[in-house]
Coordinates of C-alpha atoms (C1' of nucleotides) in Angstrom, one line a residue:
Chain A
X26 CA 110.0 153.7 84.3
X27 CA 112.2 151.7 86.5
X28 CA 115.9 151.3 86.1
X29 CA 117.9 148.0 86.2
X30 CA 116.9 145.7 89.0
X31 CA 119.8 145.5 91.4
X32 CA 120.0 142.6 93.7
X33 CA 121.1 143.0 97.3
X34 CA 124.6 141.6 97.6
X35 CA 125.3 139.4 100.5
X36 CA 128.9 139.0 101.6
X37 CA 129.5 135.4 100.9
X38 CA 132.2 133.9 103.1
X39 CA 135.1 132.0 101.7
X40 CA 134.2 128.7 103.2
X41 CA 130.8 128.9 101.6
X42 CA 132.2 129.1 98.2
X43 CA 134.2 126.0 98.9
X44 CA 131.1 124.2 100.1
X45 CA 129.2 125.2 97.0
X46 CA 131.9 123.9 94.7
X47 CA 132.3 120.6 96.3
X48 CA 128.6 120.2 96.8
X49 CA 128.0 120.8 93.2
X50 CA 130.7 118.2 92.3
X51 CA 129.0 115.6 94.5
X52 CA 125.4 116.4 93.4
X53 CA 126.3 116.5 89.8
X54 CA 128.0 113.1 90.1
X55 CA 131.4 114.2 89.0
X56 CA 132.5 113.1 92.5
X57 CA 131.2 109.6 93.1
X58 CA 130.6 108.0 96.5
X59 CA 133.8 106.3 97.6
X60 CA 136.0 108.7 95.9
X61 CA 138.4 110.9 97.9
X62 CA 138.8 114.6 98.2
X63 CA 142.3 116.0 98.1
X64 CA 144.0 116.5 101.5
X65 CA 143.4 119.6 103.4
X66 CA 146.7 121.0 102.5
X67 CA 146.1 120.4 98.9
X68 CA 142.6 121.9 99.1
X69 CA 144.1 125.1 100.6
X70 CA 146.4 125.3 97.7
X71 CA 143.6 124.7 95.1
X72 CA 141.2 127.1 96.7
X73 CA 144.0 129.5 97.7
X74 CA 142.7 129.8 101.3
X75 CA 144.0 129.0 104.7
X76 CA 143.6 125.6 106.3
X77 CA 141.1 126.9 108.8
X78 CA 138.8 128.0 106.0
X79 CA 139.1 124.6 104.3
X80 CA 138.3 122.9 107.6
X81 CA 135.2 125.0 108.2
X82 CA 134.0 124.0 104.7
X83 CA 134.7 120.3 105.4
X84 CA 132.8 120.5 108.7
X85 CA 129.7 121.9 106.9
X86 CA 129.9 119.2 104.2
X87 CA 130.3 116.6 106.9
X88 CA 127.2 118.0 108.7
X89 CA 125.3 117.7 105.5
X90 CA 126.3 114.0 105.2
X91 CA 128.2 114.4 102.0
X92 CA 131.7 113.6 103.1
X93 CA 133.5 112.1 106.1
X94 CA 137.1 112.7 107.2
X95 CA 139.1 110.7 109.6
X96 CA 142.2 111.7 111.4
X97 CA 145.4 110.5 109.8
X98 CA 143.7 109.2 106.7
X99 CA 146.3 109.8 103.9
X100 CA 143.6 109.5 101.2
X101 CA 141.7 112.6 102.3
X102 CA 138.0 112.9 103.1
X103 CA 135.7 110.3 101.6
X104 CA 132.7 111.1 99.5
X105 CA 129.7 109.3 101.0
X106 CA 126.6 107.8 99.4
X107 CA 123.5 109.7 100.2
X108 CA 122.0 109.0 103.6
X109 CA 118.8 110.4 105.1
X110 CA 120.8 111.2 108.2
X111 CA 120.7 114.9 107.6
X112 CA 116.9 114.7 106.8
X113 CA 116.5 112.8 110.0
X114 CA 118.4 115.4 111.9
X115 CA 116.4 118.4 110.7
X116 CA 113.1 116.6 111.2
X117 CA 114.1 115.7 114.7
X118 CA 115.0 119.3 115.4
X119 CA 111.7 120.4 113.9
X120 CA 109.9 118.0 116.2
X121 CA 111.7 119.3 119.3
X122 CA 111.9 123.1 118.7
X123 CA 108.5 123.5 117.0
X124 CA 107.0 121.1 119.4
X125 CA 105.7 118.8 116.7
X126 CA 103.2 116.7 118.6
X127 CA 103.1 112.9 118.6
X128 CA 99.6 113.2 117.0
X129 CA 100.9 115.1 114.0
X130 CA 103.7 112.7 113.5
X131 CA 101.4 109.6 113.7
X132 CA 99.0 111.3 111.4
X133 CA 101.8 112.0 108.9
X134 CA 102.7 108.3 109.1
X135 CA 99.1 107.3 108.5
X136 CA 99.0 109.4 105.4
X137 CA 102.2 108.2 103.9
X138 CA 101.9 104.6 104.9
X139 CA 98.4 104.4 103.5
X140 CA 99.6 105.8 100.2
X141 CA 102.4 103.3 100.1
X142 CA 99.9 100.5 100.6
X143 CA 97.7 101.8 97.9
X144 CA 100.5 102.0 95.4
X145 CA 102.0 98.7 96.5
X146 CA 98.7 96.9 95.9
X147 CA 98.9 97.9 92.3
X148 CA 102.6 97.8 91.6
X149 CA 104.0 95.0 93.7
X150 CA 105.9 92.0 92.3
X151 CA 105.7 88.5 93.6
X152 CA 109.1 88.8 95.2
X153 CA 107.9 91.8 97.2
X154 CA 104.8 89.9 98.3
X155 CA 107.1 87.1 99.5
X156 CA 109.2 89.7 101.4
X157 CA 106.2 91.0 103.2
X158 CA 105.0 87.5 104.1
X159 CA 108.5 86.7 105.4
X160 CA 108.5 89.8 107.6
X161 CA 105.1 88.8 109.1
X162 CA 106.6 85.4 109.8
X163 CA 109.5 86.9 111.6
X164 CA 107.1 89.0 113.7
X165 CA 105.2 85.9 114.6
X166 CA 108.4 84.1 115.7
X167 CA 109.4 87.1 117.8
X168 CA 106.2 87.4 119.9
X169 CA 107.7 85.1 122.4
X170 CA 111.1 86.6 122.0
X171 CA 112.5 90.1 122.5
X172 CA 110.5 93.2 121.5
X173 CA 113.5 94.4 119.5
X174 CA 113.2 91.5 117.2
X175 CA 109.5 92.1 116.8
X176 CA 110.0 95.7 116.1
X177 CA 112.7 95.0 113.5
X178 CA 110.5 92.6 111.7
X179 CA 107.7 95.2 111.8
X180 CA 110.0 97.7 110.3
X181 CA 110.9 95.2 107.6
X182 CA 107.3 94.8 106.7
X183 CA 106.6 98.5 106.4
X184 CA 109.8 98.9 104.4
X185 CA 108.9 96.2 102.0
X186 CA 105.5 97.9 101.4
X187 CA 107.2 101.3 101.0
X188 CA 109.7 99.7 98.6
X189 CA 106.9 98.2 96.5
X190 CA 105.3 101.7 96.2
X191 CA 108.2 102.5 93.8
X192 CA 108.5 106.0 95.4
X193 CA 111.8 106.6 97.1
X194 CA 110.6 109.8 98.8
X195 CA 107.7 108.0 100.4
X196 CA 110.0 105.3 101.6
X197 CA 112.6 107.6 103.1
X198 CA 110.1 109.9 104.8
X199 CA 108.2 107.1 106.4
X200 CA 111.5 105.7 107.6
X201 CA 112.6 108.9 109.1
X202 CA 109.3 109.7 110.8
X203 CA 108.9 106.2 112.1
X204 CA 112.2 106.3 113.9
X205 CA 111.4 109.7 115.4
X206 CA 108.0 108.4 116.6
X207 CA 109.7 105.3 118.1
X208 CA 112.3 107.4 119.8
X209 CA 109.5 109.5 121.4
X210 CA 107.6 106.6 122.9
X211 CA 110.3 103.9 123.2
X212 CA 110.1 103.8 127.0
X213 CA 106.3 103.8 127.1
X214 CA 106.2 100.9 124.7
X215 CA 108.8 99.0 126.8
X216 CA 106.6 99.6 129.9
X217 CA 103.3 98.6 128.2
X218 CA 101.4 96.0 130.2
X219 CA 99.5 94.5 127.3
X220 CA 102.4 94.4 124.9
X221 CA 102.0 90.9 123.8
X222 CA 98.3 91.4 123.0
X223 CA 99.3 94.5 121.0
X224 CA 101.8 92.4 119.1
X225 CA 99.3 89.7 118.2
X226 CA 96.8 92.4 117.1
X227 CA 99.5 94.0 114.9
X228 CA 100.3 90.7 113.3
X229 CA 96.6 90.1 112.5
X230 CA 96.3 93.6 111.0
X231 CA 99.4 93.1 108.9
X232 CA 98.0 89.8 107.5
X233 CA 94.8 91.5 106.5
X234 CA 96.8 94.3 104.8
X235 CA 99.0 91.8 103.0
X236 CA 95.9 89.9 101.8
X237 CA 94.5 93.2 100.4
X238 CA 97.8 94.0 98.7
X239 CA 97.9 90.5 97.2
X240 CA 94.4 90.9 95.9
X241 CA 95.2 94.3 94.4
X242 CA 92.7 96.0 96.6
X243 CA 94.6 99.2 97.0
X244 CA 91.9 101.3 98.7
X245 CA 91.2 98.5 101.2
X246 CA 94.9 98.0 101.9
X247 CA 95.2 101.8 102.6
X248 CA 92.2 101.8 104.9
X249 CA 93.4 98.8 106.8
X250 CA 96.9 100.2 107.2
X251 CA 95.5 103.5 108.6
X252 CA 93.4 101.5 111.1
X253 CA 96.3 99.4 112.0
X254 CA 98.5 102.3 112.8
X255 CA 95.8 104.1 114.7
X256 CA 95.2 101.1 116.9
X257 CA 98.9 100.6 117.5
X258 CA 99.6 104.2 118.5
X259 CA 96.4 105.7 119.8
X260 CA 97.2 104.6 123.4
X261 CA 100.2 106.9 123.4
X262 CA 98.5 109.9 121.8
X263 CA 96.9 112.4 124.2
X264 CA 93.1 112.3 124.3
X265 CA 92.6 115.7 122.7
X266 CA 94.7 114.8 119.6
X267 CA 92.8 111.6 118.8
X268 CA 89.9 113.1 116.9
X269 CA 92.3 114.5 114.3
X270 CA 93.6 110.9 113.8
X271 CA 90.2 109.5 113.5
X272 CA 89.5 112.0 110.8
X273 CA 91.6 109.8 108.5
X274 CA 89.8 106.5 109.4
X275 CA 86.5 107.0 107.5
Chain B
X28 CA 125.2 83.0 128.1
X29 CA 126.5 86.3 126.7
X30 CA 128.6 88.8 128.5
X31 CA 127.9 92.5 128.8
X32 CA 127.1 94.3 125.6
X33 CA 129.9 96.7 124.8
X34 CA 129.2 99.4 122.4
X35 CA 131.8 100.5 119.8
X36 CA 133.4 103.7 120.9
X37 CA 133.8 106.4 118.4
X38 CA 136.3 109.1 119.1
X39 CA 134.1 112.1 119.5
X40 CA 135.7 115.3 118.4
X41 CA 135.8 118.4 120.5
X42 CA 133.8 120.5 118.2
X43 CA 131.0 117.9 118.2
X44 CA 130.6 118.1 121.9
X45 CA 130.2 121.8 121.6
X46 CA 127.6 121.3 118.9
X47 CA 125.8 118.8 121.1
X48 CA 125.7 121.1 124.1
X49 CA 124.4 124.2 122.2
X50 CA 122.0 122.1 120.2
X51 CA 120.6 120.7 123.3
X52 CA 120.2 124.2 124.8
X53 CA 118.3 125.4 121.7
X54 CA 116.1 122.3 121.3
X55 CA 115.2 122.2 125.0
X56 CA 114.2 125.8 124.9
X57 CA 116.7 127.1 127.4
X58 CA 118.1 129.2 124.5
X59 CA 115.2 130.9 122.9
X60 CA 115.2 132.4 119.3
X61 CA 116.5 135.9 119.4
X62 CA 118.8 135.3 122.3
X63 CA 122.6 135.5 121.7
X64 CA 125.4 133.1 122.2
X65 CA 128.5 134.4 124.0
X66 CA 131.2 135.7 121.8
X67 CA 133.7 133.3 120.3
X68 CA 136.4 134.3 122.7
X69 CA 134.1 133.7 125.6
X70 CA 133.0 130.4 124.2
X71 CA 136.6 129.3 123.9
X72 CA 137.0 130.1 127.6
X73 CA 133.8 128.3 128.7
X74 CA 134.5 125.2 126.7
X75 CA 138.2 125.4 127.3
X76 CA 139.1 124.9 123.6
X77 CA 140.8 127.0 120.9
X78 CA 139.2 129.5 118.7
X79 CA 139.2 127.2 115.6
X80 CA 137.3 124.5 117.5
X81 CA 134.7 127.0 118.5
X82 CA 134.4 128.2 115.0
X83 CA 134.0 124.7 113.5
X84 CA 131.2 124.1 115.9
X85 CA 129.5 127.4 115.0
X86 CA 129.8 126.5 111.3
X87 CA 128.0 123.3 111.9
X88 CA 125.3 124.9 113.9
X89 CA 124.9 127.5 111.2
X90 CA 124.6 124.8 108.6
X91 CA 121.8 123.3 110.6
X92 CA 120.0 126.6 110.7
X93 CA 120.1 127.0 114.5
X94 CA 122.3 130.1 114.7
X95 CA 123.7 132.9 112.6
X96 CA 126.8 134.9 113.2
X97 CA 127.8 138.1 111.6
X98 CA 131.2 139.8 111.5
X99 CA 131.6 142.5 114.0
X100 CA 128.3 141.8 115.9
X101 CA 129.1 142.7 119.5
X102 CA 126.2 140.6 120.8
X103 CA 127.5 137.3 119.5
X104 CA 125.8 134.7 117.3
X105 CA 122.0 134.9 117.2
X106 CA 119.8 131.9 117.9
X107 CA 117.3 131.6 115.1
X108 CA 113.7 130.4 115.1
X109 CA 113.2 127.1 113.3
X110 CA 113.3 127.3 109.6
X111 CA 112.8 124.4 107.2
X112 CA 115.8 125.5 105.3
X113 CA 117.9 122.6 106.4
X114 CA 115.1 120.2 105.6
X115 CA 114.8 121.8 102.2
X116 CA 118.6 121.5 101.6
X117 CA 118.7 117.8 102.4
X118 CA 115.7 117.0 100.3
X119 CA 117.2 118.9 97.4
X120 CA 120.4 117.0 97.8
X121 CA 118.3 113.7 97.9
X122 CA 116.6 114.7 94.8
X123 CA 119.8 115.4 93.0
X124 CA 122.1 112.6 94.1
X125 CA 119.5 109.9 94.3
X126 CA 118.1 111.1 91.1
X127 CA 114.6 111.5 92.5
X128 CA 112.4 111.7 89.4
X129 CA 109.8 114.4 88.8
X130 CA 107.2 111.7 88.8
X131 CA 108.1 110.7 92.3
X132 CA 108.1 114.3 93.6
X133 CA 104.7 115.1 92.0
X134 CA 103.3 111.8 93.3
X135 CA 104.5 112.7 96.8
X136 CA 102.8 116.1 96.5
X137 CA 99.6 114.5 95.3
X138 CA 99.5 112.3 98.4
X139 CA 100.3 115.1 100.9
X140 CA 98.1 117.7 99.3
X141 CA 95.2 115.4 99.1
X142 CA 95.5 114.6 102.7
X143 CA 95.7 118.2 103.6
X144 CA 92.5 118.8 101.7
X145 CA 90.8 115.9 103.4
X146 CA 91.7 117.2 106.8
X147 CA 91.0 120.8 105.9
X148 CA 87.4 119.9 104.8
X149 CA 86.7 118.7 108.3
X150 CA 88.7 121.1 110.4
X151 CA 88.7 124.4 108.6
X152 CA 87.4 127.6 110.2
X153 CA 85.5 130.3 108.4
X154 CA 88.6 132.5 108.4
X155 CA 90.6 129.9 106.6
X156 CA 87.8 129.4 104.1
X157 CA 88.0 133.2 103.4
X158 CA 91.7 133.0 103.1
X159 CA 91.4 130.3 100.4
X160 CA 88.7 132.3 98.6
X161 CA 91.0 135.4 98.7
X162 CA 93.8 133.4 97.2
X163 CA 91.7 132.2 94.3
X164 CA 90.6 135.8 93.8
X165 CA 94.3 136.9 93.6
X166 CA 94.9 134.1 91.0
X167 CA 92.0 135.3 88.9
X168 CA 93.4 138.9 89.0
X169 CA 96.8 137.6 88.0
X170 CA 95.8 135.7 84.9
X171 CA 96.3 138.8 82.8
X172 CA 99.4 139.9 84.8
X173 CA 102.6 138.2 85.5
X174 CA 103.0 134.5 86.0
X175 CA 104.9 135.1 89.2
X176 CA 101.9 136.8 90.8
X177 CA 99.7 133.9 89.7
X178 CA 102.2 131.4 91.1
X179 CA 102.4 133.2 94.4
X180 CA 98.6 133.3 94.8
X181 CA 98.5 129.6 93.9
X182 CA 101.1 128.9 96.6
X183 CA 99.0 130.9 99.0
X184 CA 95.9 128.8 98.3
X185 CA 97.8 125.5 98.9
X186 CA 99.3 127.0 102.0
X187 CA 96.0 128.0 103.4
X188 CA 94.7 124.5 102.8
X189 CA 97.8 123.0 104.4
X190 CA 97.4 125.3 107.4
X191 CA 93.8 124.3 107.8
X192 CA 94.9 120.7 108.1
X193 CA 96.4 121.5 111.5
X194 CA 99.4 119.4 110.7
X195 CA 102.7 121.4 110.6
X196 CA 104.6 118.5 109.2
X197 CA 102.3 118.2 106.2
X198 CA 102.5 121.9 105.7
X199 CA 106.3 122.1 105.8
X200 CA 106.8 119.0 103.6
X201 CA 104.4 120.2 100.9
X202 CA 106.1 123.5 100.9
X203 CA 109.6 122.0 100.6
X204 CA 108.6 119.6 97.8
X205 CA 106.7 122.2 95.9
X206 CA 109.6 124.5 95.7
X207 CA 111.8 121.7 94.5
X208 CA 109.4 120.7 91.8
X209 CA 109.0 124.3 90.7
X210 CA 112.8 124.7 90.5
X211 CA 113.0 121.6 88.3
X212 CA 110.4 122.8 85.8
X213 CA 110.5 126.6 86.1
X214 CA 111.9 127.2 82.7
X215 CA 109.5 124.8 81.0
X216 CA 106.6 126.5 82.6
X217 CA 107.8 129.8 81.5
X218 CA 108.0 128.5 77.9
X219 CA 104.6 126.8 77.9
X220 CA 102.5 127.9 75.0
X221 CA 99.1 127.3 76.6
X222 CA 100.0 128.9 79.9
X223 CA 96.9 131.0 80.1
X224 CA 94.6 128.1 79.4
X225 CA 96.4 126.2 82.1
X226 CA 96.0 129.0 84.5
X227 CA 92.2 129.3 83.9
X228 CA 91.9 125.5 84.3
X229 CA 93.8 125.7 87.6
X230 CA 91.4 128.4 88.9
X231 CA 88.4 126.3 87.9
X232 CA 89.9 123.3 89.8
X233 CA 90.6 125.3 92.9
X234 CA 87.1 126.6 92.9
X235 CA 85.7 123.1 92.9
X236 CA 88.1 122.1 95.6
X237 CA 87.1 125.0 97.7
X238 CA 83.5 124.2 97.3
X239 CA 84.1 120.7 98.5
X240 CA 86.1 121.9 101.5
X241 CA 83.3 124.4 102.3
X242 CA 80.7 121.6 102.1
X243 CA 82.8 119.4 104.4
X244 CA 83.2 116.8 101.6
X245 CA 86.7 115.7 102.5
X246 CA 87.0 112.7 100.2
X247 CA 85.7 114.7 97.3
X248 CA 88.2 117.6 98.0
X249 CA 91.0 115.1 98.2
X250 CA 90.1 113.5 94.9
X251 CA 89.7 116.8 93.2
X252 CA 93.0 118.1 94.4
X253 CA 94.8 115.0 93.2
X254 CA 93.2 115.4 89.8
X255 CA 94.0 119.1 89.7
X256 CA 97.7 118.5 90.5
X257 CA 97.8 115.7 87.9
X258 CA 96.4 117.9 85.2
X259 CA 98.8 120.7 86.1
X260 CA 102.0 118.7 86.1
X261 CA 101.3 115.7 83.8
X262 CA 102.7 117.6 80.8
X263 CA 106.1 117.9 82.3
X264 CA 106.3 114.2 83.5
X265 CA 107.8 111.7 81.1
X266 CA 105.3 109.4 79.5
X267 CA 106.6 106.3 81.3
X268 CA 106.0 107.8 84.8
X269 CA 102.4 108.8 84.2
X270 CA 100.8 105.5 85.0
X271 CA 102.2 105.6 88.5
X272 CA 100.5 109.0 88.9
X273 CA 97.2 107.8 87.5
X274 CA 97.3 105.1 90.1
X275 CA 96.3 107.8 92.6
X276 CA 93.4 109.1 90.6
X277 CA 90.8 106.3 91.0
Chain C
dA10 C1' 156.0 93.5 113.6
dT11 C1' 158.1 98.2 113.2
dT12 C1' 159.3 102.3 111.4
dC13 C1' 158.1 106.3 109.0
dA14 C1' 156.0 109.9 106.3
dT15 C1' 151.7 112.0 105.9
dT16 C1' 147.2 113.6 107.4
dT17 C1' 143.9 115.2 110.6
dG18 C1' 142.6 117.4 115.1
dT19 C1' 143.7 121.1 117.9
dC20 C1' 146.1 125.0 119.6
dC21 C1' 148.2 129.8 119.3
dG22 C1' 149.2 134.4 117.4
dT23 C1' 148.2 138.1 114.2
dA24 C1' 146.1 141.1 110.7
dT25 C1' 141.9 143.1 108.7
dG26 C1' 137.4 144.8 107.9
dT27 C1' 132.9 145.5 110.4
dA28 C1' 129.1 146.6 113.5
dT29 C1' 127.6 148.7 117.7
dA30 C1' 127.9 152.0 121.4
Chain D
dG19 C1' 133.2 160.4 114.6
dT20 C1' 135.7 157.6 117.4
dA21 C1' 136.7 153.7 120.0
dT22 C1' 135.9 149.1 121.2
dA23 C1' 134.9 144.5 120.6
dC24 C1' 133.7 141.4 117.2
dA25 C1' 134.0 137.9 113.3
dT26 C1' 136.7 136.6 109.3
dA27 C1' 140.8 134.9 107.5
dC28 C1' 145.7 134.0 107.6
dG29 C1' 150.1 131.3 109.1
dG30 C1' 152.7 128.3 111.9
dA31 C1' 153.0 124.6 115.3
dC32 C1' 152.5 120.0 117.7
dA33 C1' 150.3 115.5 119.0
dA34 C1' 147.6 111.6 117.8
dA35 C1' 146.3 108.6 114.2
dT36 C1' 146.6 106.3 109.9
dG37 C1' 148.4 103.6 106.1
dA38 C1' 152.3 101.9 103.7
dA39 C1' 157.1 100.6 103.2

DNA sequence: ATTCATTTGTCCGTATGTATA
DNA sequence: GTATACATACGGACAAATGAA
């Protein structure tokens, strides 16, 4: 009935084939982080292309966070360990061009953070519990100090919880979205009049969450963390977006 | 006490400044999707750089999914609407180089999909309910047909739910992670002996989920969707990773 | 501490196939 | 169908930067 299925051929550019080959080598592990690529002149010999083509490929690989090249380095471009920078970049772009609202971002964080708490309550080790407690202690010490210290300690607490969830994807995504949210409202937070009250409330919330995690009460920890995040950010979310956030609180 | 805080200066390359400027124009909306960039020769005049530098910048912008250029196009590079392709790429890289396990990916989907169901149960319109019902109908019709049709209809159902959640970030992330998971186990699914039984079970589950969404029972819909996804994928997840998945089922 | 060979960043010119008017 | 402008790819060149002798 029907003949052979021909696929549309796209003209694949020379630099893309170079990107594919090096990408494959990095992702398959045959090129480890810390190892070096051959120099550009050597690459143009191996791939039988001009230097411009090699360089375009290297720029793409650099944009994807796989390699880094420095001028004059005789060892060639360096293979980098994975970093969520590229993920961060594309999510930031999404937030800007697609006009991702602050409400959506906070809602996303509420979902992921609550899940991390749920999992952490069941999977955490004693060391991780101690890490969380230490972070809260740092927060308490920073109330009188700079907001940056407080924020760093707060991040450390969330990171400890995410780590205890044993799910790297949850950990990375919460991290990325958190920094985007903080970028969006950094100046508003700095100007907040009741900042110290908000900090004390956050500490109280975190203590409750930690108690629930310690007791293995996953559902409770999840609910408390959602409430905590809601209380912390609701002041910056436009009125009309708040009902969607409250949907997650029941 | 301490002097002025100097920041480390990094030598910023010429092509990066071009990337930054065009990126800013796209993300701020002053360059809309569909609009064209000036030709490379014009860009080298405007930025006062060489052709190679312009091209390296365009390669980076293309890798980030912001523009596309075709040989011979007299209109210059085209500004593209946002696509999650770059997000997809970096998550795929993460999954490969950081050895993200199938269990972690499925767990992540369980979390996001459940949240989408929870939100959809409270926010859905009648049109969206009809869309979900239509997707289930397509699944039922495809049981006897090809697996590809069934899978496409299944995707349509999940997408309708995600859309009804009113959260673009949840929608995009579920979409990205789903395709990564399916890539990982595509061949195993194709070889599954009890595929038809699994398909019928999936349809039953989706009907239950839809009923819960229709009734506005968000927590029930979330729980059912987690169970459904667990049942669908558990066979492909290594034994030692299953307890972590079951943690989400209670 | 300095020199020196090598590498990257950037520039210029040219040839070729392609898409639009 | 032709002409024009375009992107792709090539090769050669020089300055700044790096690491090693």
